Amino acid sequence: MATSAPAAPFESGYAWAPADTRLYTGRSQSEDALLVQLPYSVYLYVKDCRGSWAELIVALRTEEGVQVTEAYVPLYHLELVPEKEQADAAASVFSKAHTDYHGITIRIVS
């Protein structure tokens, strides 16, 4: 009896982050590394996955304006979007975005 091959590991693309997800400046859940706690659920662009951490690209609204930066979140907080739904996730982000970074449209997190 043949067994199906495991799904390819998630490497990059959009993922769903629920409200109150905490993003960090590094691979650490230290309060000192806390960047922001999301006020609402949102699709985020995952640049890379390493071990149990996802590296994100996020756009944050600050007093100085919109700041595009990298952030990190433990993978278990994210709901990975299936490949066939990636375009819909991207369209959702695009419709709510205010900036662009290397061709990737990102929703701004207040």
mmCIF file of C-alpha atoms in Angstrom:
data_model
loop_
_atom_site.group_PDB
_atom_site.id
_atom_site.type_symbol
_atom_site.label_atom_id
_atom_site.label_comp_id
_atom_site.label_asym_id
_atom_site.label_seq_id
_atom_site.Cartn_x
_atom_site.Cartn_y
_atom_site.Cartn_z
ATOM 1 C CA MET A 1 0.000 0.000 0.000
ATOM 2 C CA ALA A 2 1.512 3.292 -1.101
ATOM 3 C CA THR A 3 1.632 6.169 1.321
ATOM 4 C CA SER A 4 1.233 9.731 0.138
ATOM 5 C CA ALA A 5 4.270 11.947 0.321
ATOM 6 C CA PRO A 6 4.186 14.565 3.082
ATOM 7 C CA ALA A 7 3.273 18.088 2.034
ATOM 8 C CA ALA A 8 6.219 20.307 1.201
ATOM 9 C CA PRO A 9 7.201 22.450 4.186
ATOM 10 C CA PHE A 10 5.824 25.961 4.197
ATOM 11 C CA GLU A 11 8.610 28.345 3.220
ATOM 12 C CA SER A 12 7.058 31.643 2.223
ATOM 13 C CA GLY A 13 3.768 33.267 1.292
ATOM 14 C CA TYR A 14 0.747 34.554 3.147
ATOM 15 C CA ALA A 15 -0.414 33.279 6.507
ATOM 16 C CA TRP A 16 -3.350 34.232 8.702
ATOM 17 C CA ALA A 17 -2.507 35.717 12.091
ATOM 18 C CA PRO A 18 -5.299 35.998 14.675
ATOM 19 C CA ALA A 19 -5.864 39.128 16.739
ATOM 20 C CA ASP A 20 -3.477 39.543 19.675
ATOM 21 C CA THR A 21 -0.649 37.716 17.881
ATOM 22 C CA ARG A 22 2.615 39.118 19.195
ATOM 23 C CA LEU A 23 5.373 39.984 16.719
ATOM 24 C CA TYR A 24 8.979 40.163 17.871
ATOM 25 C CA THR A 25 12.164 41.848 16.666
ATOM 26 C CA GLY A 26 14.032 38.555 16.871
ATOM 27 C CA ARG A 27 13.512 34.860 17.494
ATOM 28 C CA SER A 28 12.686 35.457 21.127
ATOM 29 C CA GLN A 29 9.475 35.823 23.088
ATOM 30 C CA SER A 30 11.144 38.189 25.518
ATOM 31 C CA GLU A 31 9.189 41.327 26.421
ATOM 32 C CA ASP A 32 12.291 43.277 25.358
ATOM 33 C CA ALA A 33 11.944 41.852 21.833
ATOM 34 C CA LEU A 34 8.207 42.604 21.502
ATOM 35 C CA LEU A 35 7.583 44.737 18.422
ATOM 36 C CA VAL A 36 3.786 44.905 18.352
ATOM 37 C CA GLN A 37 0.701 42.969 19.349
ATOM 38 C CA LEU A 38 -1.753 42.812 16.462
ATOM 39 C CA PRO A 39 -5.007 44.627 17.263
ATOM 40 C CA TYR A 40 -6.959 42.540 14.737
ATOM 41 C CA SER A 41 -6.669 39.397 12.644
ATOM 42 C CA VAL A 42 -4.728 39.928 9.436
ATOM 43 C CA TYR A 43 -2.886 38.195 6.608
ATOM 44 C CA LEU A 44 0.866 38.617 6.935
ATOM 45 C CA TYR A 45 3.579 37.911 4.392
ATOM 46 C CA VAL A 46 5.979 35.218 5.568
ATOM 47 C CA LYS A 47 9.430 35.750 4.084
ATOM 48 C CA ASP A 48 11.000 32.594 5.480
ATOM 49 C CA CYS A 49 10.503 29.815 8.021
ATOM 50 C CA ARG A 50 13.343 28.554 10.166
ATOM 51 C CA GLY A 51 12.718 25.951 12.792
ATOM 52 C CA SER A 52 9.655 26.977 14.765
ATOM 53 C CA TRP A 53 9.828 30.664 13.770
ATOM 54 C CA ALA A 54 8.405 32.572 10.817
ATOM 55 C CA GLU A 55 10.220 35.657 9.530
ATOM 56 C CA LEU A 56 7.705 38.256 8.360
ATOM 57 C CA ILE A 57 7.721 41.474 6.424
ATOM 58 C CA VAL A 58 5.371 43.965 8.047
ATOM 59 C CA ALA A 59 4.479 47.613 7.573
ATOM 60 C CA LEU A 60 3.812 49.485 10.808
ATOM 61 C CA ARG A 61 2.265 52.929 11.160
ATOM 62 C CA THR A 62 4.346 54.993 13.583
ATOM 63 C CA GLU A 63 4.619 58.678 14.460
ATOM 64 C CA GLU A 64 7.295 58.945 11.763
ATOM 65 C CA GLY A 65 5.005 57.409 9.147
ATOM 66 C CA VAL A 66 4.939 53.924 7.693
ATOM 67 C CA GLN A 67 7.905 51.778 8.640
ATOM 68 C CA VAL A 68 8.554 48.528 6.761
ATOM 69 C CA THR A 69 10.479 46.051 8.846
ATOM 70 C CA GLU A 70 11.105 42.392 9.506
ATOM 71 C CA ALA A 71 9.451 40.690 12.436
ATOM 72 C CA TYR A 72 9.284 37.190 13.870
ATOM 73 C CA VAL A 73 6.474 35.069 15.235
ATOM 74 C CA PRO A 74 6.331 31.472 16.472
ATOM 75 C CA LEU A 75 4.839 29.351 13.692
ATOM 76 C CA TYR A 76 2.186 27.867 15.950
ATOM 77 C CA HIS A 77 0.446 31.271 16.044
ATOM 78 C CA LEU A 78 -0.071 31.312 12.274
ATOM 79 C CA GLU A 79 -2.586 29.531 10.109
ATOM 80 C CA LEU A 80 -0.721 28.715 6.940
ATOM 81 C CA VAL A 81 -2.724 29.554 3.826
ATOM 82 C CA PRO A 82 -2.919 26.675 1.301
ATOM 83 C CA GLU A 83 -1.229 27.289 -2.045
ATOM 84 C CA LYS A 84 -4.544 27.395 -3.912
ATOM 85 C CA GLU A 85 -5.727 30.208 -1.580
ATOM 86 C CA GLN A 86 -2.558 32.317 -1.738
ATOM 87 C CA ALA A 87 -3.894 34.536 -4.538
ATOM 88 C CA ASP A 88 -7.026 35.312 -2.517
ATOM 89 C CA ALA A 89 -4.909 36.163 0.522
ATOM 90 C CA ALA A 90 -2.707 38.436 -1.585
ATOM 91 C CA ALA A 91 -5.775 40.144 -3.066
ATOM 92 C CA SER A 92 -7.149 40.734 0.427
ATOM 93 C CA VAL A 93 -3.899 42.326 1.549
ATOM 94 C CA PHE A 94 -3.638 44.340 -1.656
ATOM 95 C CA SER A 95 -7.116 45.784 -1.197
ATOM 96 C CA LYS A 96 -6.208 47.029 2.287
ATOM 97 C CA ALA A 97 -2.569 47.975 1.756
ATOM 98 C CA HIS A 98 -0.906 51.343 1.785
ATOM 99 C CA THR A 99 2.660 50.506 0.857
ATOM 100 C CA ASP A 100 4.762 48.161 -1.225
ATOM 101 C CA TYR A 101 8.111 46.546 -0.475
ATOM 102 C CA HIS A 102 10.144 44.742 -3.124
ATOM 103 C CA GLY A 103 6.968 43.997 -5.038
ATOM 104 C CA ILE A 104 5.160 42.574 -2.000
ATOM 105 C CA THR A 105 2.086 44.478 -0.891
ATOM 106 C CA ILE A 106 1.696 44.612 2.860
ATOM 107 C CA ARG A 107 -1.154 45.646 5.064
ATOM 108 C CA ILE A 108 -0.197 48.344 7.535
ATOM 109 C CA VAL A 109 -0.634 47.426 11.170
ATOM 110 C CA SER A 110 -1.602 50.407 13.332
#
